[in-house]
Coordinates of C-alpha atoms in Angstrom, one line a residue:
M1 CA 2.4 -8.0 14.8
D2 CA -0.7 -7.8 12.5
K3 CA -2.2 -10.8 14.2
I4 CA -1.8 -9.3 17.6
A5 CA -3.6 -6.1 16.5
A6 CA -6.4 -8.3 15.1
W7 CA -6.8 -10.2 18.4
E8 CA -6.9 -6.8 20.3
R9 CA -9.8 -5.6 18.1
I10 CA -11.8 -8.9 18.8
L11 CA -11.2 -9.3 22.6
K12 CA -11.5 -5.7 23.7
P13 CA -15.4 -5.3 23.0
I14 CA -16.2 -8.8 24.5
L15 CA -14.1 -8.1 27.6
W16 CA -15.8 -4.7 28.3
S17 CA -19.4 -6.2 27.6
A18 CA -18.8 -8.9 30.2
I19 CA -17.6 -6.4 32.8
A20 CA -20.7 -4.2 32.2
A21 CA -23.0 -7.2 32.5
L22 CA -21.5 -8.4 35.7
I23 CA -21.8 -4.9 37.3
L24 CA -25.4 -4.7 36.3
V25 CA -26.3 -8.1 37.7
S26 CA -24.5 -7.1 41.0
L27 CA -26.5 -3.9 41.3
I28 CA -29.8 -5.6 40.7
N29 CA -28.9 -8.2 43.3
I30 CA -28.0 -5.6 45.9
S31 CA -31.3 -3.7 45.3
F32 CA -33.5 -6.9 45.7
Q33 CA -31.7 -7.9 49.0
T34 CA -32.2 -4.4 50.4
Y35 CA -35.9 -4.3 49.5
S36 CA -36.5 -7.8 51.0
A37 CA -34.9 -6.8 54.3
Y38 CA -36.8 -3.6 54.5
K39 CA -40.2 -5.5 53.9
R40 CA -39.4 -8.1 56.6
Y41 CA -38.7 -5.4 59.1
L42 CA -42.0 -3.7 58.5
T43 CA -43.9 -6.9 58.9
E44 CA -42.3 -8.0 62.1
D45 CA -42.5 -4.6 63.7
A46 CA -46.2 -4.5 63.0
G47 CA -46.8 -7.8 64.6
L48 CA -45.1 -6.9 67.9
Q49 CA -46.9 -3.6 68.1
D50 CA -50.3 -5.4 67.9
D51 CA -49.7 -7.7 70.9
D52 CA -51.6 -6.0 73.9
T53 CA -51.0 -8.7 76.5
L54 CA -47.4 -7.6 77.3
T55 CA -46.7 -5.4 80.2
D56 CA -44.7 -2.2 79.9
P57 CA -41.5 -3.6 81.2
Q58 CA -41.9 -6.7 79.0
R59 CA -42.7 -4.4 76.0
R60 CA -39.6 -2.3 76.6
M61 CA -37.3 -5.5 76.9
L62 CA -39.0 -6.9 73.8
E63 CA -38.4 -3.7 71.9
R64 CA -34.7 -3.7 72.9
A65 CA -34.3 -7.2 71.8
E66 CA -36.1 -6.6 68.5
A67 CA -33.9 -3.6 67.9
T68 CA -30.8 -5.6 68.6
L69 CA -32.0 -8.5 66.3
D70 CA -32.9 -6.0 63.6
R71 CA -29.3 -4.6 63.7
A72 CA -27.9 -8.1 63.5
N73 CA -30.1 -9.0 60.6
E74 CA -29.2 -5.8 58.8
S75 CA -25.5 -6.6 59.3
A76 CA -26.0 -10.2 58.1
E77 CA -28.0 -9.0 55.0
M78 CA -25.4 -6.3 54.3
A79 CA -22.7 -8.9 54.7
G80 CA -24.5 -11.2 52.3
T81 CA -25.0 -8.3 49.8
I82 CA -21.4 -7.4 50.0
L83 CA -20.4 -11.0 49.7
S84 CA -22.7 -11.3 46.7
F85 CA -21.1 -8.3 45.2
L86 CA -17.6 -9.5 45.9
E87 CA -18.6 -12.9 44.4
G88 CA -19.6 -11.1 41.2
A89 CA -16.6 -8.9 41.3
S90 CA -14.4 -12.0 41.8
V91 CA -15.9 -13.6 38.8
L92 CA -15.4 -10.3 36.9
I93 CA -11.8 -10.1 38.0
A94 CA -11.3 -13.8 37.3
L95 CA -12.7 -13.2 33.8
A96 CA -10.6 -10.2 33.3
L97 CA -7.5 -11.9 34.5
G98 CA -8.3 -14.9 32.4
A99 CA -8.8 -12.7 29.4
A100 CA -5.7 -10.8 30.1
A101 CA -3.8 -14.1 30.5
I102 CA -5.2 -15.4 27.3
F103 CA -4.5 -12.2 25.6
G104 CA -1.1 -11.9 27.2
F105 CA -0.3 -15.4 26.3
Q106 CA -1.4 -15.0 22.7
N107 CA 0.4 -11.6 22.5
S108 CA 3.6 -13.1 24.0
R109 CA 3.4 -16.1 21.7
E110 CA 2.9 -13.9 18.6
L111 CA 5.6 -11.5 19.8
R112 CA 8.0 -14.4 20.5
K113 CA 7.3 -15.7 17.1
D114 CA 7.9 -12.4 15.4
I115 CA 11.1 -12.0 17.4
E116 CA 12.3 -15.4 16.3
E117 CA 11.6 -14.5 12.7
E118 CA 13.4 -11.2 13.1
R119 CA 16.2 -13.1 14.8
A120 CA 16.4 -15.6 12.0
K121 CA 16.6 -12.8 9.5
I122 CA 19.4 -11.0 11.4
E123 CA 21.3 -14.3 11.7
A124 CA 21.0 -14.9 8.0
E125 CA 22.1 -11.4 7.3
L126 CA 24.9 -11.8 9.8
K127 CA 25.9 -15.0 8.2
K128 CA 26.0 -13.3 4.8
F129 CA 28.1 -10.5 6.3
T130 CA 30.5 -13.0 7.9
L131 CA 30.9 -14.8 4.6
F132 CA 31.5 -11.4 2.9
W133 CA 33.9 -10.4 5.5
E134 CA 35.8 -13.7 5.1
Q135 CA 36.1 -12.9 1.4
I136 CA 37.0 -9.3 1.8
R137 CA 39.6 -9.8 4.6
P138 CA 42.4 -11.0 2.4
V139 CA 41.6 -8.2 0.1
E140 CA 41.9 -5.7 2.9
D141 CA 45.1 -7.3 4.0
S142 CA 46.4 -7.0 0.4
L143 CA 45.4 -3.4 0.4
R144 CA 47.3 -2.8 3.6
N145 CA 50.3 -4.6 2.2
L146 CA 50.0 -2.6 -1.0
D147 CA 49.9 0.6 0.9
R148 CA 53.0 -0.3 2.8
S149 CA 54.6 -1.5 -0.5
L150 CA 53.7 1.9 -2.1
T151 CA 55.2 3.8 0.9
A152 CA 58.4 1.7 0.7
F153 CA 58.5 2.2 -3.1
E154 CA 58.0 6.0 -2.7
N155 CA 60.8 6.1 -0.1
A156 CA 63.1 3.9 -2.3
Q157 CA 62.3 6.1 -5.3
K158 CA 63.2 9.2 -3.4
S159 CA 66.4 7.6 -2.1
I160 CA 67.3 6.5 -5.7
Q161 CA 66.7 10.0 -7.0
D162 CA 68.8 11.5 -4.2
N163 CA 71.5 8.9 -4.6
F164 CA 71.5 9.3 -8.4
G165 CA 72.0 13.1 -8.2
D166 CA 74.8 12.7 -5.6
L167 CA 76.5 9.9 -7.5
L168 CA 76.3 11.9 -10.7
Q169 CA 77.8 14.9 -8.9
A170 CA 80.5 12.7 -7.4
N171 CA 81.5 11.4 -10.8
Q172 CA 81.5 14.9 -12.3
E173 CA 83.7 16.2 -9.6
L174 CA 86.0 13.3 -10.0
S175 CA 86.4 13.8 -13.7
L176 CA 87.3 17.5 -12.9
K177 CA 89.9 16.3 -10.3
N178 CA 88.0 17.9 -7.5
Y179 CA 88.6 14.9 -5.3
L180 CA 87.4 16.3 -1.9
E181 CA 84.1 17.4 -3.5
A182 CA 83.6 14.0 -5.1
Y183 CA 84.4 12.4 -1.7
H184 CA 81.8 14.5 0.0
Y185 CA 79.0 13.4 -2.4
A186 CA 80.0 9.7 -2.2
K187 CA 79.9 9.7 1.6
R188 CA 76.5 11.5 1.5
V189 CA 75.1 8.6 -0.5
L190 CA 76.6 6.1 1.9
E191 CA 74.9 7.9 4.9
R192 CA 71.5 7.1 3.2
S193 CA 72.4 3.8 1.6
P194 CA 75.5 2.1 3.2
N195 CA 75.3 -0.8 0.7
N196 CA 75.3 1.3 -2.4
I197 CA 78.1 -0.3 -4.4
Q198 CA 78.7 2.6 -6.7
A199 CA 79.2 4.9 -3.7
L200 CA 81.5 2.4 -1.9
Y201 CA 83.6 2.1 -5.1
I202 CA 84.0 5.9 -5.6
A203 CA 84.7 6.5 -1.8
G204 CA 87.2 3.5 -1.8
W205 CA 89.0 4.8 -4.9
L206 CA 89.3 8.3 -3.6
E207 CA 90.6 7.0 -0.3
T208 CA 93.1 4.9 -2.2
Q209 CA 94.4 7.6 -4.5
Y210 CA 93.8 11.0 -2.9
I211 CA 92.6 11.0 0.7
P212 CA 95.6 10.7 3.2
G213 CA 95.7 7.9 5.7
M214 CA 92.6 6.1 4.4
L215 CA 94.0 3.0 2.7
E216 CA 92.7 0.7 5.3
S217 CA 89.3 2.3 5.0
A218 CA 89.4 1.9 1.2
C219 CA 90.2 -1.8 1.4
Q220 CA 87.2 -2.2 3.8
R221 CA 84.8 -0.4 1.5
F222 CA 85.9 -2.6 -1.4
Q223 CA 85.4 -5.7 0.6
E224 CA 81.9 -4.6 1.6
A225 CA 81.1 -3.9 -2.0
L226 CA 82.4 -7.4 -3.0
Q227 CA 80.3 -9.0 -0.4
I228 CA 77.2 -7.5 -2.1
D229 CA 78.4 -8.4 -5.6
A230 CA 81.5 -10.7 -5.6
K231 CA 81.6 -10.5 -9.5
A232 CA 81.9 -6.7 -9.8
P233 CA 85.1 -6.5 -11.9
S234 CA 85.8 -2.8 -11.4
V235 CA 85.5 -3.1 -7.6
K236 CA 87.8 -6.2 -7.6
A237 CA 90.3 -4.4 -9.7
A238 CA 90.2 -1.3 -7.5
F239 CA 90.7 -3.5 -4.4
G240 CA 93.8 -4.8 -6.2
V241 CA 95.1 -1.3 -6.6
A242 CA 94.4 -0.5 -2.9
L243 CA 96.3 -3.7 -1.9
R244 CA 99.2 -2.5 -4.2
R245 CA 99.3 0.8 -2.4
M246 CA 99.4 -1.1 0.9
A247 CA 102.3 -3.1 -0.3
I248 CA 104.2 0.0 -1.4
A249 CA 103.7 1.5 2.0
S250 CA 104.6 -1.6 4.0
K251 CA 108.1 -1.8 5.6
D252 CA 107.9 -5.5 6.1
D253 CA 109.4 -7.4 3.1
K254 CA 107.3 -10.5 3.7
E255 CA 104.1 -8.6 4.1
K256 CA 105.0 -6.4 1.1
R257 CA 105.3 -9.6 -1.1
R258 CA 102.1 -11.0 0.2
L259 CA 100.2 -7.8 -0.7
F260 CA 101.7 -7.6 -4.1
D261 CA 100.6 -11.2 -4.8
E262 CA 97.0 -10.6 -3.4
S263 CA 96.9 -7.4 -5.4
L264 CA 98.0 -9.1 -8.6
G265 CA 95.5 -11.9 -8.1
N266 CA 92.5 -9.5 -7.8
L267 CA 93.6 -7.4 -10.8
L268 CA 94.0 -10.4 -13.1
Q269 CA 90.6 -11.9 -12.1
A270 CA 88.9 -8.7 -12.9
L271 CA 90.7 -8.3 -16.2
G272 CA 89.8 -11.8 -17.0
Q273 CA 86.2 -10.8 -17.0
N274 CA 86.9 -7.6 -19.0
E275 CA 90.4 -7.0 -20.4
N276 CA 89.5 -3.4 -21.4
L277 CA 88.5 -2.4 -17.9
I278 CA 89.6 1.1 -16.9
D279 CA 89.6 2.9 -13.5
L280 CA 87.9 6.1 -12.4
N281 CA 90.9 8.1 -13.7
R282 CA 90.3 6.6 -17.1
E283 CA 93.4 4.5 -16.9
S284 CA 93.7 0.8 -17.9
F285 CA 93.9 -1.6 -14.9
W286 CA 96.7 -3.3 -16.9
G287 CA 98.9 -0.5 -15.6
P288 CA 99.0 -1.6 -11.8
V289 CA 99.4 -5.2 -13.2
G290 CA 102.6 -4.0 -14.9
G291 CA 103.7 -2.2 -11.7
N292 CA 103.2 -5.4 -9.6
Y293 CA 105.2 -7.5 -12.1
R294 CA 108.0 -4.8 -12.2
D295 CA 108.1 -4.6 -8.3
K296 CA 108.4 -8.4 -8.2
G297 CA 111.3 -8.3 -10.7
Q298 CA 109.4 -9.8 -13.7
I299 CA 110.4 -7.1 -16.2
D300 CA 109.2 -8.9 -19.4
S301 CA 105.8 -9.5 -17.8
A302 CA 105.7 -5.9 -16.7
I303 CA 106.5 -4.6 -20.1
E304 CA 103.8 -6.8 -21.6
A305 CA 101.2 -5.5 -19.2
Y306 CA 102.1 -1.8 -19.9
E307 CA 101.8 -2.5 -23.6
R308 CA 98.3 -3.9 -23.1
A309 CA 97.5 -0.9 -21.0
L310 CA 98.7 1.4 -23.9
S311 CA 96.5 -0.6 -26.4
V312 CA 93.4 0.0 -24.1
T313 CA 94.3 3.8 -23.6
P314 CA 96.5 4.7 -26.5
G315 CA 96.5 8.5 -25.6
S316 CA 97.5 8.1 -22.1
S317 CA 100.9 9.2 -20.8
Y318 CA 100.7 6.8 -17.8
P319 CA 101.7 3.5 -19.6
M320 CA 104.0 5.4 -21.9
G321 CA 106.1 6.8 -19.1
N322 CA 106.3 3.4 -17.4
L323 CA 107.2 1.7 -20.6
G324 CA 110.0 4.3 -21.1
A325 CA 111.4 3.6 -17.6
L326 CA 111.4 -0.2 -18.3
Y327 CA 113.2 0.3 -21.6
L328 CA 115.6 2.5 -19.7
Y329 CA 116.2 -0.3 -17.2
Q330 CA 116.9 -2.8 -20.0
A331 CA 119.3 -0.4 -21.5
K332 CA 121.3 -0.2 -18.4
E333 CA 121.1 -4.0 -17.7
Q334 CA 122.1 -4.9 -21.3
H335 CA 124.3 -1.9 -22.0
S336 CA 122.2 -1.4 -25.1
D337 CA 122.1 1.8 -27.1
E338 CA 119.1 0.3 -28.9
F339 CA 117.1 0.3 -25.6
K340 CA 118.4 3.8 -24.8
Q341 CA 116.9 5.2 -28.0
K342 CA 113.7 3.2 -27.5
A343 CA 113.4 4.7 -24.0
L344 CA 114.0 8.3 -25.3
D345 CA 111.4 7.8 -28.1
M346 CA 108.9 6.6 -25.6
F347 CA 109.5 9.6 -23.2
K348 CA 109.0 11.9 -26.3
E349 CA 105.7 10.3 -26.8
T350 CA 105.0 10.7 -23.0
V351 CA 105.6 14.4 -23.3
R352 CA 103.2 14.8 -26.3
A353 CA 100.4 12.8 -24.6
S354 CA 100.9 14.6 -21.3
E355 CA 100.7 18.1 -22.9
S356 CA 97.4 17.0 -24.6
E357 CA 96.0 15.7 -21.3
I358 CA 97.1 18.7 -19.3
G359 CA 95.2 20.9 -21.6
L360 CA 92.0 19.2 -20.5
N361 CA 92.9 19.4 -16.8
P362 CA 95.7 21.7 -15.8
N363 CA 95.7 20.3 -12.2
D364 CA 96.2 16.7 -12.8
Y365 CA 99.0 15.8 -10.5
F366 CA 100.1 12.6 -12.1
V367 CA 100.1 14.0 -15.6
I368 CA 102.2 16.9 -14.4
M369 CA 104.7 14.5 -12.8
D370 CA 104.8 12.5 -16.1
L371 CA 105.9 15.8 -17.8
A372 CA 108.5 16.5 -15.1
M373 CA 110.1 13.0 -15.3
A374 CA 110.0 12.7 -19.2
N375 CA 111.7 16.1 -19.6
T376 CA 114.3 15.2 -17.1
I377 CA 115.3 12.0 -19.1
L378 CA 115.1 13.9 -22.4
G379 CA 117.8 16.2 -20.8
A380 CA 120.2 13.5 -22.0
E381 CA 119.7 14.8 -25.5
E382 CA 119.2 18.5 -24.9
T383 CA 119.8 20.5 -21.7
K384 CA 116.8 22.8 -22.3
Y385 CA 114.6 19.9 -21.1
Y386 CA 116.0 20.3 -17.6
R387 CA 114.4 23.8 -17.2
T388 CA 111.1 22.5 -18.5
A389 CA 111.3 19.6 -16.1
Q390 CA 112.1 21.8 -13.1
R391 CA 109.1 24.1 -13.9
W392 CA 106.7 21.1 -14.1
L393 CA 108.1 19.6 -10.8
N394 CA 107.6 22.9 -9.0
H395 CA 104.1 23.1 -10.2
A396 CA 103.4 19.5 -9.1
L397 CA 104.7 20.3 -5.5
S398 CA 102.8 23.6 -5.3
N399 CA 100.0 24.3 -3.0
A400 CA 97.8 24.9 -6.0
I401 CA 97.9 21.2 -6.8
G402 CA 97.7 20.0 -3.2
A403 CA 99.2 16.6 -3.6
T404 CA 98.8 14.3 -0.6
P405 CA 101.7 12.3 1.0
G406 CA 100.3 9.2 -0.6
M407 CA 100.3 10.8 -4.1
L408 CA 103.9 12.1 -3.5
R409 CA 104.9 8.6 -2.2
V410 CA 103.7 7.0 -5.6
S411 CA 105.6 9.5 -7.6
L412 CA 108.7 9.2 -5.5
G413 CA 108.8 5.5 -6.3
G414 CA 108.9 6.4 -10.0
W415 CA 111.6 8.9 -9.7
R416 CA 113.8 6.4 -7.7
R417 CA 113.3 3.7 -10.3
L418 CA 114.4 6.2 -13.0
F419 CA 117.5 7.0 -11.0
E420 CA 118.3 3.3 -10.5
S421 CA 117.7 2.6 -14.2
C422 CA 119.7 5.7 -15.5
P423 CA 122.8 4.6 -17.6
E424 CA 126.1 5.4 -16.1
D425 CA 127.1 7.7 -18.9
W426 CA 124.1 10.0 -18.3
G427 CA 125.7 11.8 -15.3
Q428 CA 123.8 15.1 -15.7
V429 CA 120.5 13.2 -15.9
Q430 CA 121.3 11.3 -12.7
V431 CA 122.1 14.7 -10.9
N432 CA 118.7 16.1 -11.8
L433 CA 116.9 13.0 -10.9
D434 CA 118.6 13.0 -7.4
K435 CA 117.6 16.7 -6.9
A436 CA 114.0 15.9 -7.8
I437 CA 113.9 12.9 -5.4
K438 CA 115.2 15.1 -2.4
K439 CA 112.7 17.8 -3.3
I440 CA 109.8 15.3 -3.2
E441 CA 111.1 13.8 0.1
E442 CA 111.1 17.2 1.6
A443 CA 107.5 17.9 0.4
M444 CA 106.5 14.5 1.9
Q445 CA 107.9 15.4 5.3
E446 CA 106.2 18.7 5.3
R447 CA 102.8 17.3 4.5
Q448 CA 102.8 14.3 6.8
P449 CA 99.7 14.6 9.1
R450 CA 100.4 15.4 12.7
P451 CA 99.4 12.7 15.4
D452 CA 96.4 14.9 16.4
E453 CA 95.0 15.2 12.9
T454 CA 92.3 12.9 11.5
T455 CA 91.1 12.5 8.0
S456 CA 87.4 13.0 7.4

């Protein structure tokens, strides 16, 4: 652009000087031609006027001819002058056009050069920007992915916090025997996180033990949890307990045996991973193992399993009461006074353990039933125990406890086994056992859900 400005400063004075010179030459030429024509006219006119030999008509004709000729000459001279002027002008125009063309060409060339230089600069910068963009694009993609990851992390963190609070509340309610409240919190976690193993475990356990008509749902929850973690021993053991409850409820002997075997398999696998495993009621999983062996008629294996349960939870009335019932069975089978006394001693231990446990939770249904059954058997020594047994049984069946039909069914099986194992010479004990069985059966009938009722 600086070169173009320099050319403009040089060419403009030269161009205007040339134009001025041409105009001046043209004006001088026009003046000279006009003066020459005027001089010839005066000379020729004077010559004609001096010729005296012409007649008047001839003179007038000659004057008209001369006038006509003069006008023709004037026109020719004027045309020549104009042509001369135009010729000069044409030269001027040609010079101007040439100068303009040269100037324009130079200007265009310089401008094109400058444009090319600017274009090269822009392309170089664009290339730099393209290379920079190629380098920064992965960073930008990483930032987007990081932003999405942060959002997902924040959502997951919030879900974990919400789930942790609800799971903590569910466990607390379960420890206080507030089963419906615990079930509510477990289900709320599952609404947000259907694959939460802890929530599946708690919900399945509550459906197995305390929520009526939900055994199939419990088994499904345990299976879903095991699909997520096949090695979760507590879940596998709880699944074994649910299958045991299904076996107890089944009316098909073949299906009952199959379910007992499947239940036993799951429980033994779980205890093989951890022999001290306990359930959400703080009872050893060796207890249901003993129950399966007993229901399969393997009494010695059942006694061994309950003894192992007692070693895991030495202050629990649950394995004590079941060991007392098995000793009573052996006393009847073997007509053994030794096993009778062994059974009575174990039921006394059951009462002491149950009284300690009931002090911690006055509404624990199964502990209350342990007190009722143990005191009924102890009536063989002193009749005062019958009154205590009756009081505990009435409390267990009261609306304050709210035992479900499933819970009553489990206890009913225990009362029936005691009746079947009771020695023949314990007639009054048998009478009280039979009364308790009928009372529980009536309560079960009253609490059976109607066809139009569903369990939430």
